PDB file of N, CA and C in Angstrom:
ATOM      1  N   LEU A   1     -36.813 -10.193 -79.422  1.00 89.00           N
ATOM      2  CA  LEU A   1     -37.606 -10.226 -78.222  1.00 89.00           C
ATOM      3  C   LEU A   1     -38.803 -11.097 -78.452  1.00 89.00           C
ATOM      4  N   ASN A   2     -39.040 -12.129 -77.552  1.00 95.00           N
ATOM      5  CA  ASN A   2     -40.192 -12.946 -77.701  1.00 95.00           C
ATOM      6  C   ASN A   2     -40.877 -13.011 -76.271  1.00 95.00           C
ATOM      7  N   ILE A   3     -42.099 -12.859 -76.177  1.00 95.00           N
ATOM      8  CA  ILE A   3     -42.964 -12.886 -74.960  1.00 95.00           C
ATOM      9  C   ILE A   3     -43.982 -13.835 -75.156  1.00 95.00           C
ATOM     10  N   TYR A   4     -44.141 -14.830 -74.296  1.00 96.00           N
ATOM     11  CA  TYR A   4     -45.223 -15.841 -74.581  1.00 96.00           C
ATOM     12  C   TYR A   4     -45.526 -16.448 -73.245  1.00 96.00           C
ATOM     13  N   PRO A   5     -46.767 -16.978 -73.078  1.00 96.00           N
ATOM     14  CA  PRO A   5     -47.854 -16.861 -73.975  1.00 96.00           C
ATOM     15  C   PRO A   5     -48.496 -15.283 -73.855  1.00 96.00           C
ATOM     16  N   ASN A   6     -49.023 -14.904 -74.777  1.00 96.00           N
ATOM     17  CA  ASN A   6     -49.688 -13.626 -74.843  1.00 96.00           C
ATOM     18  C   ASN A   6     -50.943 -13.576 -75.770  1.00 96.00           C
ATOM     19  N   PRO A   7     -52.210 -13.709 -75.208  1.00 95.00           N
ATOM     20  CA  PRO A   7     -52.545 -13.488 -73.838  1.00 95.00           C
ATOM     21  C   PRO A   7     -52.007 -14.552 -72.847  1.00 95.00           C
ATOM     22  N   SER A   8     -51.921 -14.088 -71.603  1.00 93.00           N
ATOM     23  CA  SER A   8     -51.307 -14.830 -70.547  1.00 93.00           C
ATOM     24  C   SER A   8     -52.414 -15.104 -69.459  1.00 93.00           C
ATOM     25  N   ASP A   9     -52.183 -16.144 -68.630  1.00 90.00           N
ATOM     26  CA  ASP A   9     -52.924 -16.442 -67.461  1.00 90.00           C
ATOM     27  C   ASP A   9     -52.408 -15.944 -66.206  1.00 90.00           C
ATOM     28  N   GLY A  10     -51.301 -15.070 -66.418  1.00 83.00           N
ATOM     29  CA  GLY A  10     -50.653 -14.523 -65.290  1.00 83.00           C
ATOM     30  C   GLY A  10     -49.220 -14.979 -65.235  1.00 83.00           C
ATOM     31  N   HIS A  11     -48.676 -15.846 -65.920  1.00 92.00           N
ATOM     32  CA  HIS A  11     -47.306 -16.271 -66.006  1.00 92.00           C
ATOM     33  C   HIS A  11     -46.889 -16.052 -67.521  1.00 92.00           C
ATOM     34  N   PHE A  12     -45.783 -15.480 -67.798  1.00 95.00           N
ATOM     35  CA  PHE A  12     -45.319 -15.213 -69.150  1.00 95.00           C
ATOM     36  C   PHE A  12     -43.920 -15.198 -69.137  1.00 95.00           C
ATOM     37  N   THR A  13     -43.230 -15.616 -70.306  1.00 97.00           N
ATOM     38  CA  THR A  13     -41.751 -15.734 -70.269  1.00 97.00           C
ATOM     39  C   THR A  13     -41.327 -14.633 -71.306  1.00 97.00           C
ATOM     40  N   ILE A  14     -40.273 -14.012 -71.026  1.00 96.00           N
ATOM     41  CA  ILE A  14     -39.571 -13.086 -71.888  1.00 96.00           C
ATOM     42  C   ILE A  14     -38.232 -13.791 -72.318  1.00 96.00           C
ATOM     43  N   SER A  15     -38.073 -13.820 -73.530  1.00 96.00           N
ATOM     44  CA  SER A  15     -36.812 -14.321 -73.995  1.00 96.00           C
ATOM     45  C   SER A  15     -36.166 -13.303 -75.143  1.00 96.00           C
ATOM     46  N   LEU A  16     -34.920 -13.257 -75.057  1.00 93.00           N
ATOM     47  CA  LEU A  16     -34.124 -12.431 -76.028  1.00 93.00           C
ATOM     48  C   LEU A  16     -32.710 -12.862 -76.079  1.00 93.00           C
ATOM     49  N   ASN A  17     -32.119 -12.296 -77.107  1.00 93.00           N
ATOM     50  CA  ASN A  17     -30.661 -12.573 -77.262  1.00 93.00           C
ATOM     51  C   ASN A  17     -30.049 -11.311 -77.433  1.00 93.00           C
ATOM     52  N   ALA A  18     -29.155 -10.923 -76.430  1.00 92.00           N
ATOM     53  CA  ALA A  18     -28.569  -9.530 -76.508  1.00 92.00           C
ATOM     54  C   ALA A  18     -27.315  -9.582 -75.496  1.00 92.00           C
ATOM     55  N   ARG A  19     -26.569  -8.466 -75.566  1.00 94.00           N
ATOM     56  CA  ARG A  19     -25.524  -8.084 -74.601  1.00 94.00           C
ATOM     57  C   ARG A  19     -25.832  -6.885 -74.128  1.00 94.00           C
ATOM     58  N   ASP A  20     -26.319  -6.764 -72.946  1.00 95.00           N
ATOM     59  CA  ASP A  20     -26.685  -5.411 -72.438  1.00 95.00           C
ATOM     60  C   ASP A  20     -27.129  -5.515 -70.977  1.00 95.00           C
ATOM     61  N   MET A  21     -27.170  -4.432 -70.250  1.00 96.00           N
ATOM     62  CA  MET A  21     -27.627  -4.270 -68.913  1.00 96.00           C
ATOM     63  C   MET A  21     -29.035  -3.663 -69.022  1.00 96.00           C
ATOM     64  N   VAL A  22     -30.100  -4.386 -68.552  1.00 97.00           N
ATOM     65  CA  VAL A  22     -31.389  -3.927 -68.806  1.00 97.00           C
ATOM     66  C   VAL A  22     -32.313  -3.753 -67.562  1.00 97.00           C
ATOM     67  N   ASN A  23     -33.396  -3.126 -67.669  1.00 98.00           N
ATOM     68  CA  ASN A  23     -34.408  -2.936 -66.552  1.00 98.00           C
ATOM     69  C   ASN A  23     -35.725  -3.435 -67.268  1.00 98.00           C
ATOM     70  N   ILE A  24     -36.502  -4.210 -66.475  1.00 97.00           N
ATOM     71  CA  ILE A  24     -37.740  -4.701 -66.875  1.00 97.00           C
ATOM     72  C   ILE A  24     -38.813  -4.118 -65.985  1.00 97.00           C
ATOM     73  N   ARG A  25     -39.841  -3.574 -66.690  1.00 97.00           N
ATOM     74  CA  ARG A  25     -40.921  -2.952 -65.899  1.00 97.00           C
ATOM     75  C   ARG A  25     -42.288  -3.353 -66.500  1.00 97.00           C
ATOM     76  N   LEU A  26     -43.167  -3.704 -65.704  1.00 96.00           N
ATOM     77  CA  LEU A  26     -44.503  -3.964 -66.098  1.00 96.00           C
ATOM     78  C   LEU A  26     -45.434  -2.864 -65.565  1.00 96.00           C
ATOM     79  N   VAL A  27     -46.274  -2.303 -66.452  1.00 97.00           N
ATOM     80  CA  VAL A  27     -47.152  -1.160 -66.117  1.00 97.00           C
ATOM     81  C   VAL A  27     -48.526  -1.490 -66.480  1.00 97.00           C
ATOM     82  N   ASP A  28     -49.518  -1.147 -65.590  1.00 96.00           N
ATOM     83  CA  ASP A  28     -50.809  -1.355 -65.883  1.00 96.00           C
ATOM     84  C   ASP A  28     -51.385  -0.255 -66.780  1.00 96.00           C
ATOM     85  N   ALA A  29     -52.719  -0.377 -67.208  1.00 94.00           N
ATOM     86  CA  ALA A  29     -53.214   0.654 -68.126  1.00 94.00           C
ATOM     87  C   ALA A  29     -53.340   2.034 -67.577  1.00 94.00           C
ATOM     88  N   LYS A  30     -53.272   2.189 -66.207  1.00 96.00           N
ATOM     89  CA  LYS A  30     -53.337   3.425 -65.569  1.00 96.00           C
ATOM     90  C   LYS A  30     -51.978   4.153 -65.390  1.00 96.00           C
ATOM     91  N   GLY A  31     -50.989   3.322 -65.712  1.00 96.00           N
ATOM     92  CA  GLY A  31     -49.598   3.871 -65.608  1.00 96.00           C
ATOM     93  C   GLY A  31     -48.872   3.469 -64.360  1.00 96.00           C
ATOM     94  N   LYS A  32     -49.511   2.624 -63.537  1.00 97.00           N
ATOM     95  CA  LYS A  32     -48.946   2.191 -62.237  1.00 97.00           C
ATOM     96  C   LYS A  32     -47.967   1.053 -62.452  1.00 97.00           C
ATOM     97  N   THR A  33     -46.713   1.194 -62.022  1.00 97.00           N
ATOM     98  CA  THR A  33     -45.803   0.132 -62.140  1.00 97.00           C
ATOM     99  C   THR A  33     -46.106  -1.026 -61.174  1.00 97.00           C
ATOM    100  N   VAL A  34     -46.366  -2.234 -61.778  1.00 95.00           N
ATOM    101  CA  VAL A  34     -46.730  -3.386 -60.941  1.00 95.00           C
ATOM    102  C   VAL A  34     -45.595  -4.475 -60.785  1.00 95.00           C
ATOM    103  N   TYR A  35     -44.495  -4.295 -61.578  1.00 95.00           N
ATOM    104  CA  TYR A  35     -43.323  -5.162 -61.511  1.00 95.00           C
ATOM    105  C   TYR A  35     -42.165  -4.334 -62.014  1.00 95.00           C
ATOM    106  N   ASN A  36     -41.080  -4.458 -61.268  1.00 97.00           N
ATOM    107  CA  ASN A  36     -39.926  -3.727 -61.617  1.00 97.00           C
ATOM    108  C   ASN A  36     -38.623  -4.479 -61.297  1.00 97.00           C
ATOM    109  N   GLU A  37     -37.751  -4.707 -62.142  1.00 96.00           N
ATOM    110  CA  GLU A  37     -36.512  -5.370 -61.912  1.00 96.00           C
ATOM    111  C   GLU A  37     -35.424  -4.640 -62.634  1.00 96.00           C
ATOM    112  N   LYS A  38     -34.319  -4.168 -61.788  1.00 97.00           N
ATOM    113  CA  LYS A  38     -33.310  -3.397 -62.501  1.00 97.00           C
ATOM    114  C   LYS A  38     -32.055  -4.052 -62.553  1.00 97.00           C
ATOM    115  N   ASP A  39     -31.190  -3.445 -63.453  1.00 96.00           N
ATOM    116  CA  ASP A  39     -29.748  -3.937 -63.526  1.00 96.00           C
ATOM    117  C   ASP A  39     -29.625  -5.463 -63.857  1.00 96.00           C
ATOM    118  N   ILE A  40     -30.283  -5.993 -64.821  1.00 95.00           N
ATOM    119  CA  ILE A  40     -30.203  -7.354 -65.165  1.00 95.00           C
ATOM    120  C   ILE A  40     -29.094  -7.514 -66.336  1.00 95.00           C
ATOM    121  N   GLU A  41     -28.090  -8.193 -65.992  1.00 94.00           N
ATOM    122  CA  GLU A  41     -27.054  -8.352 -67.149  1.00 94.00           C
ATOM    123  C   GLU A  41     -27.402  -9.421 -68.028  1.00 94.00           C
ATOM    124  N   ILE A  42     -27.317  -9.131 -69.300  1.00 95.00           N
ATOM    125  CA  ILE A  42     -27.619 -10.225 -70.315  1.00 95.00           C
ATOM    126  C   ILE A  42     -26.433 -10.404 -71.166  1.00 95.00           C
ATOM    127  N   ASN A  43     -25.993 -11.577 -71.225  1.00 95.00           N
ATOM    128  CA  ASN A  43     -24.795 -11.879 -72.087  1.00 95.00           C
ATOM    129  C   ASN A  43     -25.105 -13.020 -73.041  1.00 95.00           C
ATOM    130  N   GLY A  44     -25.906 -12.697 -74.038  1.00 94.00           N
ATOM    131  CA  GLY A  44     -26.343 -13.779 -74.998  1.00 94.00           C
ATOM    132  C   GLY A  44     -27.878 -14.174 -74.764  1.00 94.00           C
ATOM    133  N   ALA A  45     -28.049 -15.533 -74.892  1.00 95.00           N
ATOM    134  CA  ALA A  45     -29.600 -15.879 -74.791  1.00 95.00           C
ATOM    135  C   ALA A  45     -29.949 -15.672 -73.286  1.00 95.00           C
ATOM    136  N   PHE A  46     -31.184 -15.110 -73.247  1.00 95.00           N
ATOM    137  CA  PHE A  46     -31.766 -14.772 -71.840  1.00 95.00           C
ATOM    138  C   PHE A  46     -33.163 -15.258 -71.910  1.00 95.00           C
ATOM    139  N   SER A  47     -33.576 -15.750 -70.793  1.00 96.00           N
ATOM    140  CA  SER A  47     -35.017 -16.183 -70.672  1.00 96.00           C
ATOM    141  C   SER A  47     -35.495 -15.905 -69.224  1.00 96.00           C
ATOM    142  N   LYS A  48     -36.577 -15.338 -69.047  1.00 95.00           N
ATOM    143  CA  LYS A  48     -37.080 -15.077 -67.625  1.00 95.00           C
ATOM    144  C   LYS A  48     -38.547 -15.245 -67.485  1.00 95.00           C
ATOM    145  N   LEU A  49     -38.929 -16.011 -66.681  1.00 96.00           N
ATOM    146  CA  LEU A  49     -40.382 -16.277 -66.304  1.00 96.00           C
ATOM    147  C   LEU A  49     -40.870 -15.195 -65.398  1.00 96.00           C
ATOM    148  N   ILE A  50     -42.010 -14.424 -65.754  1.00 94.00           N
ATOM    149  CA  ILE A  50     -42.481 -13.405 -64.836  1.00 94.00           C
ATOM    150  C   ILE A  50     -43.801 -14.063 -64.335  1.00 94.00           C
ATOM    151  N   ASN A  51     -43.944 -14.029 -62.942  1.00 92.00           N
ATOM    152  CA  ASN A  51     -45.209 -14.454 -62.337  1.00 92.00           C
ATOM    153  C   ASN A  51     -45.982 -13.164 -61.972  1.00 92.00           C
ATOM    154  N   SER A  52     -47.016 -12.931 -62.710  1.00 85.00           N
ATOM    155  CA  SER A  52     -47.900 -11.857 -62.483  1.00 85.00           C
ATOM    156  C   SER A  52     -49.355 -12.304 -62.180  1.00 85.00           C
ATOM    157  N   SER A  53     -49.432 -13.628 -61.543  1.00 85.00           N
ATOM    158  CA  SER A  53     -50.725 -14.115 -61.342  1.00 85.00           C
ATOM    159  C   SER A  53     -51.589 -13.343 -60.267  1.00 85.00           C
ATOM    160  N   GLY A  54     -50.929 -12.624 -59.440  1.00 90.00           N
ATOM    161  CA  GLY A  54     -51.678 -11.760 -58.483  1.00 90.00           C
ATOM    162  C   GLY A  54     -52.278 -10.446 -59.153  1.00 90.00           C
ATOM    163  N   LEU A  55     -52.163 -10.222 -60.431  1.00 91.00           N
ATOM    164  CA  LEU A  55     -52.673  -9.091 -61.045  1.00 91.00           C
ATOM    165  C   LEU A  55     -54.019  -9.351 -61.603  1.00 91.00           C
ATOM    166  N   ALA A  56     -54.816  -8.340 -61.629  1.00 94.00           N
ATOM    167  CA  ALA A  56     -56.106  -8.449 -62.238  1.00 94.00           C
ATOM    168  C   ALA A  56     -55.907  -8.607 -63.859  1.00 94.00           C
ATOM    169  N   GLN A  57     -57.096  -9.174 -64.364  1.00 94.00           N
ATOM    170  CA  GLN A  57     -56.973  -9.271 -65.847  1.00 94.00           C
ATOM    171  C   GLN A  57     -57.115  -7.962 -66.462  1.00 94.00           C
ATOM    172  N   GLY A  58     -56.496  -7.827 -67.595  1.00 96.00           N
ATOM    173  CA  GLY A  58     -56.452  -6.529 -68.372  1.00 96.00           C
ATOM    174  C   GLY A  58     -55.217  -6.351 -69.098  1.00 96.00           C
ATOM    175  N   VAL A  59     -54.981  -5.153 -69.713  1.00 96.00           N
ATOM    176  CA  VAL A  59     -53.964  -4.815 -70.504  1.00 96.00           C
ATOM    177  C   VAL A  59     -52.762  -4.289 -69.677  1.00 96.00           C
ATOM    178  N   TYR A  60     -51.663  -4.693 -69.889  1.00 97.00           N
ATOM    179  CA  TYR A  60     -50.373  -4.241 -69.274  1.00 97.00           C
ATOM    180  C   TYR A  60     -49.314  -3.816 -70.374  1.00 97.00           C
ATOM    181  N   TYR A  61     -48.418  -3.169 -70.032  1.00 97.00           N
ATOM    182  CA  TYR A  61     -47.267  -2.792 -70.926  1.00 97.00           C
ATOM    183  C   TYR A  61     -45.862  -3.158 -70.235  1.00 97.00           C
ATOM    184  N   LEU A  62     -45.140  -4.089 -71.070  1.00 97.00           N
ATOM    185  CA  LEU A  62     -43.860  -4.466 -70.543  1.00 97.00           C
ATOM    186  C   LEU A  62     -42.770  -3.594 -71.220  1.00 97.00           C
ATOM    187  N   SER A  63     -41.899  -3.047 -70.564  1.00 97.00           N
ATOM    188  CA  SER A  63     -40.774  -2.135 -71.060  1.00 97.00           C
ATOM    189  C   SER A  63     -39.478  -2.898 -70.650  1.00 97.00           C
ATOM    190  N   ILE A  64     -38.585  -3.096 -71.646  1.00 97.00           N
ATOM    191  CA  ILE A  64     -37.325  -3.513 -71.416  1.00 97.00           C
ATOM    192  C   ILE A  64     -36.382  -2.481 -72.032  1.00 97.00           C
ATOM    193  N   THR A  65     -35.558  -1.930 -71.130  1.00 97.00           N
ATOM    194  CA  THR A  65     -34.677  -0.781 -71.533  1.00 97.00           C
ATOM    195  C   THR A  65     -33.275  -0.941 -71.015  1.00 97.00           C
ATOM    196  N   GLY A  66     -32.447  -0.586 -71.894  1.00 96.00           N
ATOM    197  CA  GLY A  66     -30.951  -0.678 -71.597  1.00 96.00           C
ATOM    198  C   GLY A  66     -30.202   0.270 -72.422  1.00 96.00           C
ATOM    199  N   THR A  67     -28.903   0.194 -72.664  1.00 93.00           N
ATOM    200  CA  THR A  67     -28.202   1.004 -73.527  1.00 93.00           C
ATOM    201  C   THR A  67     -28.408   0.754 -75.036  1.00 93.00           C
ATOM    202  N   GLU A  68     -28.623  -0.617 -75.284  1.00 91.00           N
ATOM    203  CA  GLU A  68     -28.794  -0.995 -76.751  1.00 91.00           C
ATOM    204  C   GLU A  68     -30.296  -1.396 -77.008  1.00 91.00           C
ATOM    205  N   ILE A  69     -31.050  -1.630 -75.914  1.00 93.00           N
ATOM    206  CA  ILE A  69     -32.422  -2.089 -76.118  1.00 93.00           C
ATOM    207  C   ILE A  69     -33.464  -1.107 -75.473  1.00 93.00           C
ATOM    208  N   ASN A  70     -34.439  -0.856 -76.208  1.00 96.00           N
ATOM    209  CA  ASN A  70     -35.566   0.102 -75.685  1.00 96.00           C
ATOM    210  C   ASN A  70     -36.862  -0.285 -76.367  1.00 96.00           C
ATOM    211  N   VAL A  71     -37.559  -1.322 -75.763  1.00 95.00           N
ATOM    212  CA  VAL A  71     -38.714  -1.838 -76.367  1.00 95.00           C
ATOM    213  C   VAL A  71     -39.913  -1.940 -75.407  1.00 95.00           C
ATOM    214  N   THR A  72     -41.149  -1.648 -75.905  1.00 97.00           N
ATOM    215  CA  THR A  72     -42.337  -1.811 -75.022  1.00 97.00           C
ATOM    216  C   THR A  72     -43.263  -2.647 -75.894  1.00 97.00           C
ATOM    217  N   GLU A  73     -43.823  -3.741 -75.099  1.00 96.00           N
ATOM    218  CA  GLU A  73     -44.845  -4.643 -75.718  1.00 96.00           C
ATOM    219  C   GLU A  73     -46.079  -4.639 -74.823  1.00 96.00           C
ATOM    220  N   LYS A  74     -47.153  -5.009 -75.444  1.00 97.00           N
ATOM    221  CA  LYS A  74     -48.453  -4.926 -74.773  1.00 97.00           C
ATOM    222  C   LYS A  74     -48.621  -6.415 -74.363  1.00 97.00           C
ATOM    223  N   ILE A  75     -49.025  -6.655 -73.148  1.00 95.00           N
ATOM    224  CA  ILE A  75     -49.313  -8.020 -72.536  1.00 95.00           C
ATOM    225  C   ILE A  75     -50.796  -7.937 -72.113  1.00 95.00           C
ATOM    226  N   ILE A  76     -51.442  -9.015 -72.441  1.00 96.00           N
ATOM    227  CA  ILE A  76     -52.894  -9.177 -71.952  1.00 96.00           C
ATOM    228  C   ILE A  76     -53.007 -10.394 -70.964  1.00 96.00           C
ATOM    229  N   ILE A  77     -53.449 -10.067 -69.846  1.00 95.00           N
ATOM    230  CA  ILE A  77     -53.721 -11.011 -68.857  1.00 95.00           C
ATOM    231  C   ILE A  77     -55.143 -11.301 -68.785  1.00 95.00           C
ATOM    232  N   GLN A  78     -55.410 -12.674 -69.060  1.00 93.00           N
ATOM    233  CA  GLN A  78     -56.786 -13.182 -68.906  1.00 93.00           C
ATOM    234  C   GLN A  78     -56.943 -14.243 -67.908  1.00 93.00           C
ATOM    235  N   LYS A  79     -57.892 -14.259 -67.186  1.00 80.00           N
ATOM    236  CA  LYS A  79     -58.099 -15.444 -66.094  1.00 80.00           C
ATOM    237  C   LYS A  79     -59.387 -16.201 -66.360  1.00 80.00           C
TER     238      LYS A  79
END
């Protein structure tokens, strides 16, 4: 899993290489889900640009979960 740039100005890219059906969720420091995408099928190299430019600066947590993947990474948004 690679997330870049981090810190971000509101746009960041997720890239990974896997074979799984995953859900992507971005949660703010208070636990509120601010981005959620479900049932993304990954068959090898995967890259996705997330536009979170409408969010306030701060610390967020990106979770990617599936049957084979379960990872949470901290994202910092600076403006």
